[in-house]
C-alpha cells in the first residue's frame, strides 16, 4: 500500500473543510454576543437562555420529539418486517412492485410525497395534526430502515436459523431468539436513522401538519425566512450537538462488533 | 416445512408493510391525479368537483365529466412553468457534474487512506447527513449574504471592493445543492473504489502504463457503477428540491419543487399544485425506474460474484 499522494491529501482537506466549515461557523456564531451575525461581539450564552424562554419553540420541540419517537418505532417494526420478507421469502405475489415501493420514497422528491399524503388525508377526512405527521414520517422512514436491515440480513449466516427450525422452533420463535439478536445493531441503527429523519423533516410536516402540531423545523423555517438570528444558530447548535453525541455513542458501542 | 401458522405469519409479514405503502404511498398518487384534473375554487375545500358517497350515479358521472386537462394546458402554455422545469433540470444536471468532479477525488483519497483510518473517514462523510438538512442550508445564508462572511473575507483581502451578490442567485442554489448532496455522491463512489482490486493497477503500471493512464484505463471504468449510483441519488431529489432554492435562491428563481409549494401554500391552488406534482412525478419516474433496475442487477451480480 502506497502512501497518500499530494493530490489525495488536498482532496481530503478540501472535501472535509467544505463539509464542516459551514457547520463550524454556525456553531461559533451561536456564542456571539452581537446580534449581527458577522460582527464578533464577544462570547455569550444569552441566545441559549433566550431559547429556553421561547415557549413556541419549546412547544414545537416537544411535538417534534414525540412524533420522532412514535414514528421511528412504527417505521422500525414495518421496515424490519419488509426487510425480512424481501430477504427470507424467495418469491411472493407482487414482490417486484413491493421492492419498488420500498425503494421509491427514498428518492421521490419530498414535495410530491407531502402533497399526495395531504390530499389523501383530506379525501378520507383524517384530522391533521400529530397522527397525520407521524403517518407521513413512518411512510418515508420505514424504507430507510428496510434498506439498513436488509443489508445486514443478507450478509449473515442462514444456517443458524435453519438449526433453530430443525430443533423444532417455530419461525416466529426462531426469528425472536436467533435472527433478531443477530440483526439488532442494524435494527437499532435503523431506528436512530428514522428518528433523525423525522426530527429533521420540514417538507412532509409542512404539508401534513395541522393546528397545534407545528414541528421544530417548521418553526425554524418560519424564522429563517425572516433572517439570520443568533437564536437560530443556538438551537441549531443544540440539535447538531445532540445528534453528534448520539452517533458517536452508537458507533463506539457497536465498534467491537463491526471489527469482527 | 410450512405449517398453516407459518403461512399466516408470512402473510402478515409481507402484508402489513405492503398495505402501509399501498395506502400511504401508492393510493395518494391517484388522489393527486384526480385533483390535477379538477378546477380550483374559492371554497372549502378549494377545488371542485367534490366527490361524495351520497351522490347518485348520474351526479357522479356528471362530476367525472367535469374533470379536464385544463391545468396541464396552463402548465404547458405559461412560460413561468416551462422556465421552472428547465431551471430545475439545468441545476440538477450541473449539481451532478460538479459533485462527480468534487466527490471523485475525495472518495478516491478515502479509498487509498490507511485501512484503519477509512471507517473514521466514512463516518465523517456520513455525520453531516445526520444533522439537520435545514440547518446546513441555513448555515450558508450567513456565509453568502452581501454582508456575510465570504464577502467580508474577500473584502479584507482586497480581492473585491463591492460585495458580490451571491445569495438569491442560481450560484447560491448550486452551492447549496452541491453541499447538501455531497455525501450521497461520495459514499457510492467510495464503495466502488474501495472494492477495486489494487493489484489491477499494479499490473497496469508494471506493464509500463503511466500512473494517469492506469487510472484512466483501469480505475475509472471499474468505478463507473459507483458514479452512476451516486448520480441517480443526487439528480432525482435535486430535481424536486424545495428547501435549497427557497432559502438560497430567493423569490425570483423558480424550480419545480418550489412552484408546487408556492401554488399550494401561497396561492392555495390545489389542482394546479397537483398538476405540477404529476408532471414532476412523470419526469422523475424514468430515472427512478432506471436506477431501480440498475441496482437490482448490481445486487444480483454481487450475489453471484460472492458465491463463486
Coordinates of N, CA, C and O in Angstrom, one line a residue, chain A residues 98-250:
Chain A
X98 N -43.4 -4.5 -4.7 CA -43.1 -4.3 -3.3 C -41.7 -3.7 -3.2 O -41.5 -2.7 -2.5
X99 N -40.7 -4.3 -3.9 CA -39.3 -3.8 -3.8 C -39.3 -2.4 -4.3 O -38.7 -1.5 -3.7
X100 N -40.0 -2.1 -5.4 CA -40.0 -0.8 -6.0 C -40.6 0.2 -5.0 O -40.1 1.3 -4.8
X101 N -41.7 -0.2 -4.4 CA -42.5 0.7 -3.5 C -41.6 1.0 -2.3 O -41.7 2.1 -1.7
X102 N -40.8 0.0 -1.8 CA -39.9 0.3 -0.7 C -38.8 1.2 -1.0 O -38.3 1.9 -0.2
X103 N -38.4 1.2 -2.3 CA -37.3 1.9 -2.7 C -37.6 3.4 -3.1 O -36.9 4.3 -2.8
X104 N -38.8 3.5 -3.7 CA -39.2 4.8 -4.3 C -39.3 6.0 -3.3 O -38.8 7.1 -3.7
X105 N -39.8 5.8 -2.1 CA -39.9 7.0 -1.3 C -38.6 7.6 -0.9 O -38.5 8.8 -0.6
X106 N -37.5 6.8 -1.0 CA -36.2 7.4 -0.7 C -35.7 8.4 -1.7 O -35.2 9.5 -1.3
X107 N -36.0 8.2 -2.9 CA -35.5 9.2 -3.9 C -36.6 10.2 -4.4 O -36.4 11.2 -5.0
X108 N -37.9 9.8 -4.1 CA -39.0 10.6 -4.5 C -38.9 12.0 -3.9 O -38.7 12.2 -2.7
X109 N -39.0 13.1 -4.8 CA -38.9 14.4 -4.2 C -40.0 14.6 -3.1 O -41.1 14.2 -3.3
X110 N -39.6 15.2 -2.0 CA -40.5 15.2 -0.8 C -41.8 16.0 -1.1 O -42.8 15.7 -0.5
X111 N -41.7 17.0 -2.0 CA -42.9 17.8 -2.2 C -44.0 16.9 -2.8 O -45.2 17.2 -2.5
X112 N -43.6 15.9 -3.6 CA -44.7 15.1 -4.2 C -45.3 14.2 -3.1 O -46.5 14.1 -2.9
X113 N -44.4 13.5 -2.3 CA -44.9 12.7 -1.2 C -45.8 13.5 -0.2 O -46.9 13.0 0.2
X114 N -45.3 14.7 0.1 CA -46.1 15.5 1.0 C -47.4 15.9 0.5 O -48.5 15.7 1.2
X115 N -47.5 16.4 -0.7 CA -48.7 16.9 -1.3 C -49.7 15.7 -1.4 O -50.9 15.8 -1.1
X116 N -49.2 14.5 -1.9 CA -50.1 13.4 -2.1 C -50.7 12.9 -0.8 O -51.8 12.6 -0.8
X117 N -49.8 12.9 0.2 CA -50.4 12.4 1.5 C -51.4 13.4 2.1 O -52.5 12.9 2.6
X118 N -51.1 14.6 1.9 CA -52.1 15.6 2.4 C -53.4 15.4 1.7 O -54.5 15.4 2.3
X119 N -53.4 15.3 0.4 CA -54.6 15.2 -0.4 C -55.4 13.9 0.0 O -56.6 13.8 0.1
X120 N -54.6 12.8 0.3 CA -55.3 11.6 0.8 C -56.0 11.9 2.1 O -57.1 11.5 2.3
X121 N -55.3 12.5 3.1 CA -55.9 12.8 4.4 C -57.1 13.7 4.2 O -58.1 13.5 5.0
X122 N -57.1 14.6 3.3 CA -58.3 15.4 3.1 C -59.4 14.5 2.5 O -60.6 14.6 3.0
X123 N -59.0 13.7 1.6 CA -60.1 12.8 0.9 C -60.7 11.9 1.9 O -61.9 11.6 1.8
X124 N -59.9 11.3 2.9 CA -60.5 10.4 3.9 C -60.9 11.1 5.1 O -61.3 10.5 6.1
X125 N -60.8 12.4 5.1 CA -61.3 13.2 6.3 C -60.5 13.0 7.6 O -61.1 13.0 8.7
X126 N -59.3 12.7 7.5 CA -58.5 12.5 8.7 C -58.0 13.8 9.2 O -57.6 14.7 8.5
X127 N -58.2 14.0 10.5 CA -57.8 15.3 11.1 C -56.3 15.5 11.0 O -55.6 14.6 11.3
X128 N -55.9 16.7 10.7 CA -54.5 16.9 10.5 C -53.9 17.4 11.8 O -54.4 18.3 12.5
X129 N -52.8 16.7 12.2 CA -52.2 17.0 13.5 C -51.1 16.0 13.8 O -50.4 15.6 12.8
X130 N -51.0 15.6 15.0 CA -49.9 14.7 15.4 C -49.9 13.5 14.5 O -48.8 13.1 14.0
X131 N -51.1 12.8 14.4 CA -51.0 11.5 13.7 C -50.8 11.6 12.2 O -50.1 10.7 11.6
X132 N -51.3 12.7 11.6 CA -51.0 12.8 10.1 C -49.5 13.0 9.9 O -49.0 12.4 8.9
X133 N -48.9 13.8 10.7 CA -47.4 13.9 10.5 C -46.7 12.6 10.8 O -45.8 12.2 10.1
X134 N -47.1 11.9 11.9 CA -46.5 10.7 12.2 C -46.6 9.6 11.1 O -45.6 9.0 10.7
X135 N -47.8 9.5 10.5 CA -48.0 8.6 9.4 C -47.1 8.9 8.2 O -46.4 8.1 7.6
X136 N -47.0 10.2 7.9 CA -46.1 10.7 6.8 C -44.7 10.3 7.1 O -44.0 9.7 6.2
X137 N -44.2 10.4 8.3 CA -42.8 10.1 8.7 C -42.6 8.6 8.6 O -41.5 8.2 8.2
X138 N -43.6 7.8 9.1 CA -43.4 6.4 9.0 C -43.2 5.9 7.6 O -42.3 5.2 7.3
X139 N -44.1 6.4 6.7 CA -44.1 6.0 5.3 C -42.7 6.2 4.7 O -42.2 5.4 3.9
X140 N -42.1 7.3 5.0 CA -40.8 7.7 4.5 C -39.7 7.0 5.1 O -38.8 6.4 4.5
X141 N -39.7 6.9 6.5 CA -38.6 6.3 7.2 C -38.5 4.8 7.1 O -37.4 4.3 7.2
X142 N -39.7 4.1 7.0 CA -39.6 2.7 7.0 C -38.8 2.1 5.9 O -38.1 1.1 6.0
X143 N -38.7 2.9 4.8 CA -37.9 2.5 3.6 C -36.4 2.5 3.9 O -35.7 1.6 3.5
X144 N -36.0 3.6 4.7 CA -34.6 3.6 5.1 C -34.3 2.5 6.0 O -33.2 1.9 5.9
X145 N -35.2 2.2 7.0 CA -35.0 1.1 7.9 C -34.8 -0.2 7.1 O -33.9 -1.0 7.4
X146 N -35.7 -0.4 6.2 CA -35.7 -1.6 5.4 C -34.3 -1.8 4.7 O -33.7 -2.9 4.7
X147 N -33.8 -0.7 4.1 CA -32.5 -0.7 3.4 C -31.4 -1.1 4.4 O -30.6 -2.0 4.1
X148 N -31.4 -0.5 5.6 CA -30.3 -0.8 6.6 C -30.4 -2.2 7.1 O -29.4 -3.0 7.1
X149 N -31.6 -2.7 7.4 CA -31.8 -4.0 8.0 C -31.5 -5.1 6.9 O -30.9 -6.1 7.1
X150 N -32.0 -4.8 5.7 CA -31.8 -5.7 4.6 C -30.3 -6.0 4.3 O -30.0 -7.2 4.1
X151 N -29.5 -5.0 4.3 CA -28.1 -5.2 4.0 C -27.4 -6.1 5.1 O -26.6 -6.9 4.8
X152 N -27.9 -5.9 6.3 CA -27.4 -6.7 7.4 C -27.9 -8.2 7.3 O -27.1 -9.1 7.4
X153 N -29.1 -8.3 7.0 CA -29.7 -9.7 6.9 C -29.1 -10.5 5.8 O -28.9 -11.7 5.9
X154 N -28.8 -9.8 4.7 CA -28.3 -10.6 3.5 C -26.9 -11.0 3.7 O -26.4 -11.8 2.9
X155 N -26.2 -10.5 4.7 CA -24.8 -10.9 4.9 C -24.6 -12.0 6.0 O -23.5 -12.6 6.1
X156 N -25.6 -12.3 6.8 CA -25.3 -13.2 7.8 C -25.8 -14.6 7.6 O -26.5 -14.9 6.7
X157 N -25.2 -15.5 8.3 CA -25.3 -17.0 8.1 C -26.7 -17.5 8.3 O -27.2 -17.4 9.4
X158 N -27.3 -18.0 7.3 CA -28.7 -18.5 7.5 C -28.8 -19.8 8.2 O -29.8 -20.2 8.7
X159 N -27.7 -20.6 8.3 CA -27.7 -21.9 8.9 C -28.2 -21.9 10.3 O -28.7 -22.8 10.9
X160 N -27.9 -20.7 11.0 CA -28.3 -20.6 12.4 C -29.9 -20.7 12.5 O -30.4 -21.4 13.4
X161 N -30.5 -20.0 11.6 CA -32.0 -20.0 11.7 C -32.5 -21.4 11.3 O -33.4 -22.0 11.9
X162 N -31.8 -22.1 10.4 CA -32.2 -23.4 10.0 C -32.0 -24.4 11.1 O -32.8 -25.3 11.3
X163 N -30.9 -24.2 11.8 CA -30.6 -25.1 13.0 C -31.8 -24.9 14.0 O -32.3 -25.9 14.5
X164 N -32.2 -23.7 14.3 CA -33.3 -23.4 15.2 C -34.6 -24.1 14.7 O -35.3 -24.8 15.5
X165 N -34.8 -24.0 13.4 CA -36.0 -24.7 12.9 C -35.9 -26.2 13.0 O -36.9 -26.9 13.4
X166 N -34.7 -26.7 12.8 CA -34.5 -28.2 12.9 C -34.8 -28.6 14.3 O -35.2 -29.7 14.5
X167 N -34.4 -27.8 15.2 CA -34.6 -28.1 16.7 C -36.0 -27.9 17.1 O -36.4 -28.0 18.3
X168 N -36.9 -27.6 16.2 CA -38.3 -27.5 16.5 C -38.9 -26.1 16.8 O -40.0 -26.0 17.2
X169 N -38.1 -25.1 16.6 CA -38.6 -23.7 16.9 C -39.5 -23.3 15.8 O -39.3 -23.6 14.6
X170 N -40.6 -22.6 16.1 CA -41.5 -22.1 15.1 C -40.8 -20.9 14.4 O -39.8 -20.3 15.0
X171 N -41.1 -20.6 13.2 CA -40.5 -19.5 12.5 C -40.4 -18.2 13.4 O -39.4 -17.5 13.5
X172 N -41.6 -17.9 14.1 CA -41.6 -16.7 14.9 C -40.6 -16.8 16.0 O -39.9 -15.8 16.3
X173 N -40.6 -17.9 16.7 CA -39.6 -18.1 17.8 C -38.2 -18.0 17.3 O -37.3 -17.4 17.9
X174 N -37.9 -18.7 16.2 CA -36.6 -18.6 15.6 C -36.2 -17.2 15.3 O -35.1 -16.8 15.5
X175 N -37.2 -16.4 14.8 CA -36.9 -15.0 14.5 C -36.5 -14.3 15.7 O -35.4 -13.6 15.8
X176 N -37.3 -14.4 16.8 CA -37.0 -13.6 18.0 C -35.8 -14.1 18.8 O -35.2 -13.3 19.4
X177 N -35.5 -15.4 18.8 CA -34.4 -15.8 19.6 C -33.1 -16.0 18.8 O -32.0 -16.0 19.5
X178 N -33.2 -16.0 17.5 CA -31.9 -16.2 16.8 C -31.7 -15.0 15.9 O -30.7 -14.3 16.0
X179 N -32.6 -14.7 15.0 CA -32.4 -13.7 14.0 C -32.3 -12.3 14.6 O -31.3 -11.5 14.3
X180 N -33.3 -11.9 15.4 CA -33.4 -10.6 15.9 C -32.1 -10.2 16.7 O -31.6 -9.1 16.5
X181 N -31.6 -11.0 17.6 CA -30.4 -10.6 18.3 C -29.2 -10.4 17.3 O -28.4 -9.5 17.6
X182 N -29.2 -11.2 16.3 CA -28.1 -11.0 15.3 C -28.2 -9.7 14.5 O -27.2 -9.1 14.2
X183 N -29.4 -9.3 14.2 CA -29.5 -8.1 13.4 C -29.8 -6.9 14.3 O -30.0 -5.8 13.7
X184 N -29.8 -7.0 15.6 CA -30.1 -5.9 16.5 C -29.4 -4.6 16.2 O -30.0 -3.6 16.2
X185 N -28.0 -4.7 16.0 CA -27.3 -3.4 15.7 C -27.9 -2.7 14.5 O -28.1 -1.4 14.5
X186 N -28.3 -3.4 13.4 CA -28.9 -2.8 12.3 C -30.3 -2.3 12.6 O -30.6 -1.2 12.1
X187 N -31.0 -3.0 13.4 CA -32.4 -2.5 13.7 C -32.3 -1.2 14.6 O -33.0 -0.3 14.3
X188 N -31.3 -1.2 15.5 CA -31.1 0.0 16.3 C -30.6 1.2 15.4 O -31.1 2.3 15.6
X189 N -29.7 0.9 14.5 CA -29.3 2.0 13.6 C -30.4 2.5 12.8 O -30.6 3.7 12.5
X190 N -31.3 1.5 12.4 CA -32.5 1.9 11.6 C -33.4 2.8 12.4 O -33.9 3.8 11.8
X191 N -33.6 2.5 13.6 CA -34.5 3.3 14.5 C -33.9 4.7 14.6 O -34.6 5.7 14.5
X192 N -32.6 4.8 14.8 CA -31.9 6.1 15.0 C -32.0 6.9 13.7 O -32.3 8.1 13.8
X193 N -31.8 6.2 12.6 CA -31.9 7.0 11.3 C -33.4 7.5 11.1 O -33.6 8.6 10.8
X194 N -34.3 6.6 11.4 CA -35.8 7.0 11.3 C -36.0 8.2 12.2 O -36.7 9.2 11.8
X195 N -35.5 8.2 13.4 CA -35.7 9.3 14.4 C -35.1 10.6 13.9 O -35.8 11.6 13.9
X196 N -33.9 10.5 13.4 CA -33.3 11.8 12.9 C -34.0 12.3 11.7 O -34.1 13.5 11.5
X197 N -34.4 11.4 10.8 CA -35.1 11.8 9.6 C -36.4 12.6 10.0 O -36.7 13.6 9.4
X198 N -37.0 12.0 11.0 CA -38.3 12.6 11.5 C -38.1 14.0 12.1 O -38.8 14.9 11.8
X199 N -37.1 14.1 13.0 CA -37.0 15.4 13.7 C -36.4 16.4 12.7 O -36.4 17.6 13.0
X200 N -35.9 16.0 11.6 CA -35.2 16.9 10.7 C -36.2 17.4 9.6 O -36.0 18.4 8.9
X201 N -37.3 16.7 9.4 CA -38.2 16.9 8.2 C -38.9 18.2 8.3 O -39.6 18.5 9.2
X202 N -38.9 19.0 7.2 CA -39.6 20.2 7.1 C -40.8 20.0 6.1 O -41.9 20.4 6.4
X203 N -40.5 19.4 4.9 CA -41.4 19.4 3.8 C -42.7 18.6 4.1 O -43.8 19.0 4.0
X204 N -42.5 17.3 4.5 CA -43.6 16.4 4.8 C -44.5 17.0 5.9 O -45.7 17.0 5.9
X205 N -43.8 17.5 7.0 CA -44.5 18.1 8.1 C -45.3 19.3 7.7 O -46.5 19.4 8.1
X206 N -44.7 20.2 6.9 CA -45.5 21.4 6.5 C -46.8 21.0 5.8 O -47.8 21.7 5.9
X207 N -46.7 20.0 4.9 CA -47.9 19.6 4.2 C -48.9 18.9 5.1 O -50.1 19.2 5.0
X208 N -48.5 18.0 5.9 CA -49.4 17.1 6.6 C -49.8 17.6 8.0 O -50.7 17.0 8.6
X209 N -49.1 18.6 8.5 CA -49.4 19.1 9.9 C -50.7 19.9 10.0 O -51.1 20.4 8.9
X210 N -51.2 20.1 11.2 CA -52.3 20.9 11.3 C -52.1 21.8 12.5 O -51.0 21.8 13.1
X211 N -53.2 22.5 13.0 CA -53.0 23.4 14.1 C -52.6 22.6 15.3 O -53.1 21.5 15.6
X212 N -51.7 23.2 16.1 CA -51.3 22.5 17.3 C -50.2 21.5 17.2 O -49.7 20.9 18.1
X213 N -49.8 21.2 15.9 CA -48.8 20.2 15.7 C -47.6 20.8 14.9 O -47.1 20.2 14.0
X214 N -47.3 22.0 15.2 CA -46.1 22.7 14.5 C -44.8 22.1 15.0 O -44.6 22.0 16.2
X215 N -44.0 21.6 14.0 CA -42.8 20.9 14.5 C -41.6 22.0 14.5 O -41.8 23.1 14.0
X216 N -40.5 21.6 15.1 CA -39.4 22.4 15.3 C -38.8 22.9 13.9 O -38.6 24.1 13.7
X217 N -38.6 22.0 12.9 CA -38.2 22.5 11.6 C -39.1 23.6 11.0 O -38.7 24.5 10.4
X218 N -40.4 23.4 11.2 CA -41.4 24.4 10.7 C -41.2 25.7 11.3 O -41.2 26.8 10.7
X219 N -41.0 25.7 12.7 CA -40.7 27.0 13.4 C -39.4 27.6 12.9 O -39.4 28.8 12.7
X220 N -38.4 26.8 12.8 CA -37.1 27.3 12.4 C -37.2 27.9 11.0 O -36.7 29.0 10.7
X221 N -37.9 27.2 10.1 CA -38.0 27.6 8.7 C -38.7 29.0 8.7 O -38.3 29.9 8.0
X222 N -39.8 29.1 9.5 CA -40.5 30.4 9.6 C -39.6 31.5 10.0 O -39.7 32.6 9.5
X223 N -38.7 31.3 11.0 CA -37.8 32.3 11.5 C -36.7 32.6 10.5 O -36.3 33.7 10.3
X224 N -36.2 31.5 9.9 CA -35.1 31.7 8.9 C -35.5 32.6 7.8 O -34.7 33.4 7.3
X225 N -36.8 32.5 7.3 CA -37.2 33.3 6.2 C -37.2 34.8 6.6 O -37.1 35.6 5.7
X226 N -37.2 35.1 7.9 CA -37.2 36.5 8.3 C -35.8 37.0 8.5 O -35.6 38.1 8.7
X227 N -34.8 36.1 8.4 CA -33.4 36.5 8.5 C -32.6 35.6 9.5 O -33.2 34.8 10.2
X228 N -31.3 35.8 9.4 CA -30.4 35.0 10.2 C -30.4 35.6 11.6 O -30.1 36.8 11.8
X229 N -30.6 34.9 12.7 CA -30.5 35.4 14.0 C -29.7 34.4 14.9 O -29.6 33.2 14.6
X230 N -29.0 35.0 15.9 CA -28.2 34.1 16.7 C -29.0 33.0 17.5 O -28.5 32.0 17.8
X231 N -30.3 33.3 17.7 CA -31.1 32.4 18.4 C -31.2 31.1 17.5 O -31.2 30.0 18.1
X232 N -31.4 31.2 16.2 CA -31.5 30.0 15.4 C -30.2 29.3 15.4 O -30.1 28.1 15.4
X233 N -29.1 30.1 15.4 CA -27.8 29.4 15.5 C -27.7 28.6 16.8 O -27.1 27.5 16.8
X234 N -28.2 29.2 17.9 CA -28.1 28.4 19.1 C -28.9 27.1 19.1 O -28.4 26.1 19.5
X235 N -30.2 27.2 18.6 CA -30.9 25.9 18.5 C -30.3 25.0 17.6 O -30.3 23.7 17.8
X236 N -29.8 25.5 16.5 CA -29.1 24.6 15.5 C -27.9 23.9 16.2 O -27.7 22.7 16.0
X237 N -27.2 24.6 17.0 CA -26.0 24.1 17.7 C -26.5 23.0 18.6 O -25.8 21.9 18.7
X238 N -27.5 23.2 19.3 CA -28.0 22.2 20.3 C -28.4 20.9 19.5 O -28.1 19.8 19.9
X239 N -29.1 21.1 18.3 CA -29.5 19.9 17.6 C -28.3 19.2 17.0 O -28.2 17.9 17.1
X240 N -27.4 19.9 16.5 CA -26.1 19.3 16.0 C -25.4 18.5 17.1 O -25.0 17.4 16.9
X241 N -25.3 19.2 18.2 CA -24.6 18.6 19.4 C -25.3 17.3 19.8 O -24.6 16.3 20.0
X242 N -26.6 17.3 19.9 CA -27.3 16.1 20.3 C -27.1 15.0 19.3 O -26.8 13.8 19.7
X243 N -27.2 15.3 18.0 CA -27.1 14.2 17.0 C -25.6 13.7 17.1 O -25.4 12.5 17.0
X244 N -24.6 14.6 17.1 CA -23.3 14.1 17.2 C -23.0 13.2 18.3 O -22.4 12.2 18.2
X245 N -23.5 13.6 19.5 CA -23.3 12.8 20.7 C -23.9 11.4 20.5 O -23.2 10.4 20.8
X246 N -25.1 11.3 20.0 CA -25.8 10.0 19.8 C -25.0 9.2 18.8 O -24.8 8.0 19.1
X247 N -24.7 9.8 17.7 CA -24.0 9.0 16.7 C -22.6 8.5 17.2 O -22.3 7.3 16.9
X248 N -21.9 9.3 17.9 CA -20.6 8.9 18.4 C -20.8 7.8 19.4 O -20.1 6.7 19.4
X249 N -21.8 7.9 20.3 CA -22.1 6.9 21.3 C -22.4 5.6 20.7 O -21.9 4.5 21.0
X250 N -23.3 5.6 19.6 CA -23.7 4.4 19.0 C -22.5 3.7 18.3 O -22.3 2.5 18.3

